[in-house]
Tab-separated table of C-alpha atoms in Angstrom:
chain	number	residue	atom	x	y	z
A	384	MET	CA	178.267	81.085	99.642
A	385	ASN	CA	177.802	84.224	101.673
A	386	ASP	CA	176.661	87.274	99.763
A	387	GLU	CA	179.852	88.696	98.524
A	388	SER	CA	180.989	85.955	96.557
A	389	CYS	CA	177.402	85.266	95.357
A	390	CYS	CA	177.127	88.713	94.275
A	391	SER	CA	180.611	88.963	92.313
A	392	LEU	CA	179.833	85.270	91.186
A	393	SER	CA	176.606	86.435	89.384
A	394	LEU	CA	175.262	84.284	86.470
A	395	ASP	CA	176.175	86.422	83.018
A	396	PRO	CA	173.784	88.275	81.542
A	397	GLU	CA	172.814	86.774	77.956
A	398	ILE	CA	172.401	83.800	80.288
A	399	LYS	CA	170.131	84.870	82.359
A	400	GLU	CA	168.310	86.536	79.470
A	401	GLN	CA	168.427	82.989	77.468
A	402	ALA	CA	167.104	81.431	80.437
A	403	ARG	CA	164.159	84.034	81.720
A	404	ARG	CA	162.500	84.051	78.372
A	405	ARG	CA	162.543	80.250	78.178
A	406	LEU	CA	161.010	80.178	82.131
A	407	LEU	CA	158.608	82.420	80.449
A	408	SER	CA	157.595	79.195	77.789
A	409	VAL	CA	157.459	77.336	80.487
A	410	ARG	CA	155.137	79.273	82.113
A	411	GLY	CA	153.063	79.640	78.456
A	412	HIS	CA	153.247	75.171	78.935
A	413	VAL	CA	152.283	75.163	82.659
A	414	ASP	CA	149.255	77.574	81.694
A	415	GLY	CA	148.469	75.376	79.284
A	416	VAL	CA	148.172	72.142	81.054
A	417	ALA	CA	146.185	73.694	84.167
A	418	ARG	CA	143.552	75.245	80.818
A	419	MET	CA	143.014	71.683	79.765
A	420	LEU	CA	142.716	70.430	83.372
A	421	GLU	CA	139.101	72.455	83.116
A	422	ARG	CA	138.581	70.211	80.343
A	423	GLU	CA	135.445	67.735	81.328
A	424	ASP	CA	137.439	64.776	79.832
A	425	VAL	CA	140.744	64.844	80.597
A	426	TYR	CA	142.833	61.697	79.475
A	427	CYS	CA	145.084	61.075	83.068
A	428	VAL	CA	148.148	60.234	80.162
A	429	ASP	CA	148.122	63.137	78.297
A	430	VAL	CA	148.640	65.239	81.510
A	431	LEU	CA	151.437	63.125	82.692
A	432	LYS	CA	153.011	63.421	78.702
A	433	GLN	CA	152.929	67.397	79.360
A	434	ILE	CA	154.139	66.634	82.420
A	435	SER	CA	156.892	65.372	81.511
A	436	ALA	CA	157.705	67.674	78.575
A	437	ILE	CA	157.635	70.787	80.917
A	438	GLU	CA	159.910	68.705	82.590
A	439	GLY	CA	162.319	68.548	80.166
A	440	ALA	CA	161.821	72.230	79.035
A	441	LEU	CA	162.373	72.874	83.164
A	442	LYS	CA	165.613	70.263	82.678
A	443	LYS	CA	166.820	72.092	79.651
A	444	VAL	CA	167.000	75.958	81.590
A	445	GLY	CA	168.570	73.951	83.637
A	446	ASP	CA	171.472	72.608	82.314
A	447	LEU	CA	172.252	75.648	80.674
A	448	VAL	CA	172.470	77.863	84.149
A	449	LEU	CA	175.073	74.776	85.190
A	450	ARG	CA	176.650	75.254	82.130
A	451	SER	CA	177.092	79.035	82.072
A	452	HIS	CA	178.385	77.657	86.340
A	453	LEU	CA	180.365	76.052	85.450
A	454	ASN	CA	182.227	77.619	82.919
A	455	ASN	CA	182.352	80.554	84.810
A	456	HIS	CA	182.650	80.243	88.298
A	457	VAL	CA	183.548	76.269	89.292
A	458	VAL	CA	187.009	76.131	86.994
A	459	THR	CA	188.008	78.917	88.299
A	460	ALA	CA	187.485	77.875	91.761
A	461	GLN	CA	190.703	76.817	92.788
A	462	GLN	CA	192.095	80.606	91.700
A	463	ARG	CA	189.621	82.519	94.415
A	464	GLY	CA	190.356	79.764	95.998
A	465	ASP	CA	186.737	78.890	97.325
A	466	THR	CA	187.405	75.066	95.592
A	467	GLU	CA	186.268	73.661	99.311
A	468	ALA	CA	182.627	76.161	99.325
A	469	ILE	CA	181.994	76.325	95.694
A	470	VAL	CA	182.044	72.033	95.370
A	471	SER	CA	179.832	71.440	98.282
A	472	GLU	CA	177.259	73.678	96.605
A	473	LEU	CA	177.300	72.185	93.543
A	474	MET	CA	177.423	68.554	94.441
A	475	GLU	CA	173.888	69.372	96.239
A	476	VAL	CA	172.865	71.312	93.722
A	477	LEU	CA	173.483	68.024	91.544
A	478	LYS	CA	171.860	65.615	93.986
A	479	TYR	CA	168.592	67.142	93.764
A	480	ARG	CA	168.617	67.566	89.673
A	481	LYS	CA	165.864	65.332	88.064
B	64	MET	CA	144.170	54.576	72.827
B	65	ASN	CA	141.463	55.282	70.520
B	66	ASP	CA	139.675	58.901	71.790
B	67	GLU	CA	136.270	56.394	72.860
B	68	SER	CA	138.292	54.883	75.197
B	69	CYS	CA	140.071	58.392	76.251
B	70	CYS	CA	137.158	59.411	77.065
B	71	SER	CA	135.600	57.153	79.244
B	72	LEU	CA	138.855	56.925	80.629
B	73	SER	CA	138.891	60.432	81.581
B	74	LEU	CA	141.126	61.851	85.004
B	75	ASP	CA	138.945	61.856	88.043
B	76	PRO	CA	137.750	65.428	88.872
B	77	GLU	CA	138.441	65.613	92.420
B	78	ILE	CA	142.174	64.927	91.408
B	79	LYS	CA	141.767	66.671	88.012
B	80	GLU	CA	141.234	69.874	90.003
B	81	GLN	CA	143.582	69.176	92.565
B	82	ALA	CA	146.461	69.225	90.361
B	83	ARG	CA	144.741	72.249	88.310
B	84	ARG	CA	145.411	74.378	91.568
B	85	ARG	CA	148.797	72.662	91.875
B	86	LEU	CA	149.374	73.458	88.713
B	87	LEU	CA	149.050	77.148	88.992
B	88	SER	CA	150.810	77.511	91.745
B	89	VAL	CA	153.739	75.746	90.290
B	90	ARG	CA	153.435	78.922	87.182
B	91	GLY	CA	153.404	81.134	89.992
B	92	HIS	CA	156.786	79.792	91.340
B	93	VAL	CA	157.902	79.938	87.159
B	94	ASP	CA	157.014	83.174	87.353
B	95	GLY	CA	158.673	84.035	90.278
B	96	VAL	CA	162.191	82.852	88.696
B	97	ALA	CA	161.618	84.134	85.745
B	98	ARG	CA	161.777	87.729	87.484
B	99	MET	CA	164.933	87.067	89.406
B	100	LEU	CA	166.219	86.753	87.090
B	101	GLU	CA	165.784	89.905	85.231
B	102	ARG	CA	167.574	91.456	88.216
B	103	GLU	CA	171.037	92.446	87.902
B	104	ASP	CA	172.909	90.384	90.115
B	105	VAL	CA	171.186	86.219	90.251
B	106	TYR	CA	173.804	83.922	91.682
B	107	CYS	CA	173.317	80.452	90.102
B	108	VAL	CA	173.266	78.734	92.052
B	109	ASP	CA	169.970	80.132	93.469
B	110	VAL	CA	168.409	79.396	90.480
B	111	LEU	CA	169.215	75.663	90.000
B	112	LYS	CA	168.004	75.213	93.583
B	113	GLN	CA	164.571	77.378	92.559
B	114	ILE	CA	164.357	75.172	89.175
B	115	SER	CA	164.963	72.082	91.616
B	116	ALA	CA	162.582	73.075	93.563
B	117	ILE	CA	159.865	73.790	90.620
B	118	GLU	CA	160.701	70.264	89.595
B	119	GLY	CA	160.054	68.594	93.089
B	120	ALA	CA	156.367	70.435	92.948
B	121	LEU	CA	155.751	68.617	89.488
B	122	LYS	CA	156.387	65.872	90.025
B	123	LYS	CA	154.212	65.562	92.676
B	124	VAL	CA	151.085	66.790	89.694
B	125	GLY	CA	152.235	63.865	88.580
B	126	ASP	CA	152.353	62.060	91.108
B	127	LEU	CA	148.926	62.859	91.637
B	128	VAL	CA	148.137	61.799	88.430
B	129	LEU	CA	149.619	58.896	87.945
B	130	ARG	CA	147.684	56.957	91.113
B	131	SER	CA	144.677	58.096	89.651
B	132	HIS	CA	145.296	56.762	86.836
B	133	LEU	CA	146.896	53.375	88.286
B	134	ASN	CA	143.957	53.639	90.896
B	135	ASN	CA	141.016	53.831	88.217
B	136	HIS	CA	142.231	53.216	84.823
B	137	VAL	CA	145.201	50.730	85.121
B	138	VAL	CA	143.612	48.088	88.082
B	139	THR	CA	140.946	47.493	85.957
B	140	ALA	CA	142.314	46.782	82.495
B	141	GLN	CA	141.935	42.791	82.286
B	142	GLN	CA	138.453	43.381	83.010
B	143	ARG	CA	137.963	45.741	80.184
B	144	GLY	CA	140.660	43.742	78.089
B	145	ASP	CA	142.867	46.559	77.126
B	146	THR	CA	145.301	45.295	79.528
B	147	GLU	CA	148.659	45.945	76.411
B	148	ALA	CA	147.616	48.958	75.066
B	149	ILE	CA	147.309	50.279	78.928
B	150	VAL	CA	150.573	49.054	80.270
B	151	SER	CA	152.215	49.662	76.957
B	152	GLU	CA	151.720	53.596	77.247
B	153	LEU	CA	152.243	53.648	80.736
B	154	MET	CA	155.986	51.703	80.992
B	155	GLU	CA	156.905	54.960	77.512
B	156	VAL	CA	155.353	57.861	80.192
B	157	LEU	CA	157.515	56.223	83.065
B	158	LYS	CA	160.376	56.257	80.853
B	159	TYR	CA	160.301	59.652	80.495
B	160	ARG	CA	159.669	60.706	84.277
B	161	LYS	CA	161.633	62.595	85.718
C	11	MET	CA	190.023	64.194	76.226
C	12	ASN	CA	193.275	63.121	74.919
C	13	ASP	CA	195.011	60.533	76.813
C	14	GLU	CA	198.182	62.713	77.322
C	15	SER	CA	195.624	65.283	79.727
C	16	CYS	CA	193.778	62.053	80.514
C	17	CYS	CA	196.865	60.405	82.340
C	18	SER	CA	197.992	62.811	84.541
C	19	LEU	CA	193.985	64.070	85.716
C	20	SER	CA	194.716	60.638	86.821
C	21	LEU	CA	191.867	59.510	89.560
C	22	ASP	CA	192.608	60.359	93.057
C	23	PRO	CA	193.935	56.854	94.646
C	24	GLU	CA	192.439	57.245	97.833
C	25	ILE	CA	189.185	57.645	96.439
C	26	LYS	CA	190.140	54.857	93.452
C	27	GLU	CA	190.170	52.707	96.480
C	28	GLN	CA	186.853	53.627	98.211
C	29	ALA	CA	184.723	53.714	94.618
C	30	ARG	CA	186.482	50.058	93.829
C	31	ARG	CA	185.653	48.373	97.118
C	32	ARG	CA	182.242	50.073	97.167
C	33	LEU	CA	181.554	48.197	93.588
C	34	LEU	CA	182.916	44.921	94.995
C	35	SER	CA	180.590	45.265	97.544
C	36	VAL	CA	178.157	46.175	94.487
C	37	ARG	CA	178.624	43.688	92.901
C	38	GLY	CA	177.554	41.285	95.531
C	39	HIS	CA	174.392	42.764	96.082
C	40	VAL	CA	174.428	42.416	92.241
C	41	ASP	CA	174.708	38.773	93.190
C	42	GLY	CA	172.674	37.814	95.735
C	43	VAL	CA	169.332	39.309	93.875
C	44	ALA	CA	170.928	37.402	90.592
C	45	ARG	CA	170.300	34.433	93.219
C	46	MET	CA	166.969	35.758	94.326
C	47	LEU	CA	165.842	35.118	90.631
C	48	GLU	CA	166.884	31.683	91.035
C	49	ARG	CA	163.986	30.872	93.744
C	50	GLU	CA	160.742	29.107	93.108
C	51	ASP	CA	158.312	32.219	94.290
C	52	VAL	CA	159.987	35.971	94.183
C	53	TYR	CA	157.616	38.472	94.082
C	54	CYS	CA	158.356	41.441	91.332
C	55	VAL	CA	158.475	44.495	93.939
C	56	ASP	CA	160.721	42.397	96.430
C	57	VAL	CA	162.651	42.646	92.511
C	58	LEU	CA	162.394	46.317	91.818
C	59	LYS	CA	163.292	47.271	95.721
C	60	GLN	CA	166.301	45.365	95.375
C	61	ILE	CA	167.375	46.803	92.322
C	62	SER	CA	166.362	50.341	93.835
C	63	ALA	CA	169.303	49.716	96.199
C	64	ILE	CA	171.748	48.483	93.928
C	65	GLU	CA	171.060	52.315	91.846
C	66	GLY	CA	172.040	53.985	94.725
C	67	ALA	CA	174.889	52.158	95.711
C	68	LEU	CA	176.035	52.727	92.393
C	69	LYS	CA	175.169	56.003	92.346
C	70	LYS	CA	176.723	56.313	96.129
C	71	VAL	CA	180.401	55.696	94.296
C	72	GLY	CA	179.068	57.997	90.610
C	73	ASP	CA	178.822	60.329	93.614
C	74	LEU	CA	182.458	60.041	95.145
C	75	VAL	CA	183.970	60.023	92.210
C	76	LEU	CA	182.257	63.314	90.678
C	77	ARG	CA	183.267	65.471	94.225
C	78	SER	CA	187.370	63.766	92.938
C	79	HIS	CA	186.926	65.320	89.889
C	80	LEU	CA	185.708	68.157	90.286
C	81	ASN	CA	187.685	69.378	93.200
C	82	ASN	CA	190.862	67.922	90.912
C	83	HIS	CA	190.478	68.764	87.729
C	84	VAL	CA	187.504	70.944	87.011
C	85	VAL	CA	188.270	73.911	89.368
C	86	THR	CA	191.794	73.776	87.991
C	87	ALA	CA	190.714	73.630	83.845
C	88	GLN	CA	190.897	77.416	84.118
C	89	GLN	CA	194.634	77.467	84.885
C	90	ARG	CA	195.822	74.328	82.572
C	91	GLY	CA	193.148	76.218	80.073
C	92	ASP	CA	190.893	73.298	79.144
C	93	THR	CA	187.733	75.094	79.993
C	94	GLU	CA	186.247	73.623	77.007
C	95	ALA	CA	186.934	70.124	76.797
C	96	ILE	CA	186.337	69.672	80.490
C	97	VAL	CA	183.132	71.082	80.894
C	98	SER	CA	181.545	69.947	77.832
C	99	GLU	CA	182.636	66.352	78.942
C	100	LEU	CA	181.636	67.072	82.179
C	101	MET	CA	177.695	68.068	80.765
C	102	GLU	CA	177.743	65.276	78.575
C	103	VAL	CA	178.421	62.480	81.601
C	104	LEU	CA	175.790	64.486	84.084
C	105	LYS	CA	173.392	64.125	80.890
C	106	TYR	CA	173.418	60.219	81.097
C	107	ARG	CA	173.470	60.300	84.980
C	108	LYS	CA	170.400	58.828	87.197
D	1099	MET	CA	151.353	42.285	100.655
D	1100	ASN	CA	151.791	39.570	103.309
D	1101	ASP	CA	153.084	36.711	101.995
D	1102	GLU	CA	150.316	34.763	100.913
D	1103	SER	CA	149.590	37.453	98.336
D	1104	CYS	CA	153.033	37.372	97.621
D	1105	CYS	CA	153.328	34.016	96.983
D	1106	SER	CA	150.302	33.889	94.490
D	1107	LEU	CA	151.724	37.045	92.708
D	1108	SER	CA	155.050	35.307	92.213
D	1109	LEU	CA	157.353	36.539	89.098
D	1110	ASP	CA	156.566	35.091	85.848
D	1111	PRO	CA	159.441	32.155	84.994
D	1112	GLU	CA	160.202	33.686	81.815
D	1113	ILE	CA	160.271	37.486	82.790
D	1114	LYS	CA	162.311	35.748	86.180
D	1115	GLU	CA	164.650	33.883	83.970
D	1116	GLN	CA	165.690	36.751	81.469
D	1117	ALA	CA	166.336	39.506	84.633
D	1118	ARG	CA	168.517	36.736	86.262
D	1119	ARG	CA	170.493	36.764	83.214
D	1120	ARG	CA	171.204	40.232	82.669
D	1121	LEU	CA	171.977	40.639	86.086
D	1122	LEU	CA	175.023	38.349	85.755
D	1123	SER	CA	175.485	40.241	82.769
D	1124	VAL	CA	175.716	43.502	84.855
D	1125	ARG	CA	177.455	42.129	87.397
D	1126	GLY	CA	180.347	41.162	84.449
D	1127	HIS	CA	180.780	44.921	84.293
D	1128	VAL	CA	180.412	45.853	88.147
D	1129	ASP	CA	183.627	43.935	88.333
D	1130	GLY	CA	185.447	44.625	84.998
D	1131	VAL	CA	185.435	48.386	86.506
D	1132	ALA	CA	186.438	47.719	89.665
D	1133	ARG	CA	189.592	46.314	87.859
D	1134	MET	CA	189.570	49.183	85.893
D	1135	LEU	CA	190.139	50.868	89.158
D	1136	GLU	CA	192.640	48.372	89.919
D	1137	ARG	CA	194.596	50.453	86.951
D	1138	GLU	CA	197.350	53.114	88.019
D	1139	ASP	CA	195.669	55.641	85.993
D	1140	VAL	CA	192.151	56.317	85.191
D	1141	TYR	CA	190.248	58.728	84.242
D	1142	CYS	CA	187.461	59.806	86.604
D	1143	VAL	CA	185.169	60.680	83.274
D	1144	ASP	CA	185.881	57.003	81.977
D	1145	VAL	CA	184.548	55.596	85.597
D	1146	LEU	CA	181.268	57.772	85.554
D	1147	LYS	CA	180.672	56.961	82.356
D	1148	GLN	CA	181.093	53.541	83.540
D	1149	ILE	CA	178.847	53.575	86.174
D	1150	SER	CA	176.068	55.198	84.057
D	1151	ALA	CA	176.119	52.631	81.718
D	1152	ILE	CA	175.639	49.851	84.062
D	1153	GLU	CA	172.727	52.401	85.711
D	1154	GLY	CA	170.759	51.877	82.263
D	1155	ALA	CA	171.765	47.957	82.353
D	1156	LEU	CA	170.188	48.006	85.616
D	1157	LYS	CA	167.344	50.107	84.593
D	1158	LYS	CA	166.530	47.894	82.019
D	1159	VAL	CA	166.340	44.720	84.128
D	1160	GLY	CA	163.788	46.747	86.257
D	1161	ASP	CA	161.560	48.314	83.400
D	1162	LEU	CA	161.342	44.086	82.514
D	1163	VAL	CA	160.386	43.098	85.960
D	1164	LEU	CA	158.281	46.667	86.213
D	1165	ARG	CA	156.303	45.313	82.615
D	1166	SER	CA	155.685	42.336	84.120
D	1167	HIS	CA	154.108	43.151	87.241
D	1168	LEU	CA	151.816	45.380	85.125
D	1169	ASN	CA	150.889	43.076	83.091
D	1170	ASN	CA	150.371	40.574	85.116
D	1171	HIS	CA	150.037	41.862	89.079
D	1172	VAL	CA	148.511	45.726	88.503
D	1173	VAL	CA	146.001	45.391	86.018
D	1174	THR	CA	144.058	42.228	87.515
D	1175	ALA	CA	144.035	43.972	91.233
D	1176	GLN	CA	140.310	45.265	91.014
D	1177	GLN	CA	139.516	42.151	89.810
D	1178	ARG	CA	141.359	40.065	93.010
D	1179	GLY	CA	140.349	42.993	95.224
D	1180	ASP	CA	143.721	44.677	96.798
D	1181	THR	CA	143.663	47.758	94.080
D	1182	GLU	CA	144.636	49.821	97.243
D	1183	ALA	CA	147.489	47.804	98.497
D	1184	ILE	CA	148.872	47.384	94.857
D	1185	VAL	CA	149.359	50.686	93.890
D	1186	SER	CA	150.513	52.084	96.978
D	1187	GLU	CA	153.621	50.276	97.042
D	1188	LEU	CA	153.888	50.145	93.177
D	1189	MET	CA	153.598	54.405	93.854
D	1190	GLU	CA	156.204	53.790	96.571
D	1191	VAL	CA	158.611	51.990	93.590
D	1192	LEU	CA	158.158	54.415	91.569
D	1193	LYS	CA	159.100	56.198	93.756
D	1194	TYR	CA	162.990	55.581	93.728
D	1195	ARG	CA	162.692	54.741	90.706
D	1196	LYS	CA	166.198	56.386	88.341
């Protein structure tokens, strides 16, 4: 997408704020695991569980943004006339989604 | 795993330090995306790409810890006699792995 | 989606035929692994690799159908007026996507 | 793994038979979806749901084989002296696991 379409297709302000707050919470979680790794005895599996929990929280932020993108930008692509660009870009993003 | 086996099976110190440093870098990345979400115009897909990148970095930390767990604790389970506990726990962790 | 919208939103015939042919190839692959499991000596990891290869092939069929769905039905949702249904359904499907 | 270690580390016969039977059921499911794609009206999302169901069934076969591999071959690696090979191979397989 070029810059122009980028800026007219900006993320819904409410979702943006929700995503930002969730990311701050994810940051806190990551920080907690980093501190856990300063302890002398840490069990590998406990670290793996915490990483999975963080991945789950990140996925929820992604879902929030993805749903907003679908609702606000993808369902209107035909009307705007940028179907091919919007769909290719979305397929690319979904490919790397965990 | 009970506490005793937990502590005798602690994460290799070198890996622990590597994982900790990588998590601090992940934290910085999460922080960057949170700040990106303070800007007026943010394109959904750019956020989704950043989240995928963070997920990829987290997965690498998980792989590091998982490989260390396999190398140091799983391959010796038969000798310790805790095969069933170690394998069940590992399968559970792998289930939630992205 | 109710039956009516289901039938007006049917899968593009060309994609349908491509997906069908790919699935027949996937079926052959599954069959091959089932036969491999009749042999006396089979190494676990070789089975796991084959299963991953089948999952990869299935994912490609899914991507084909998903791209077609996005191109033909999702980008026109606003015009049809079924945005909420189309997006909720898609998010649900993506949730279970590997 | 060389051929020799391959054959001494063969898949447990009972698990092999279970996996084989499950794969025959997966084959039937794949076949069913291929036939579904012969129908005139097929809704994309119904195909995507069926593909996810097949992926879920395949994952269960993979889990069965993986658990057996962990139980029978990975936990004994230290005793056999092939830790590095067994762990590297397992990490590689897990990388491609959906």
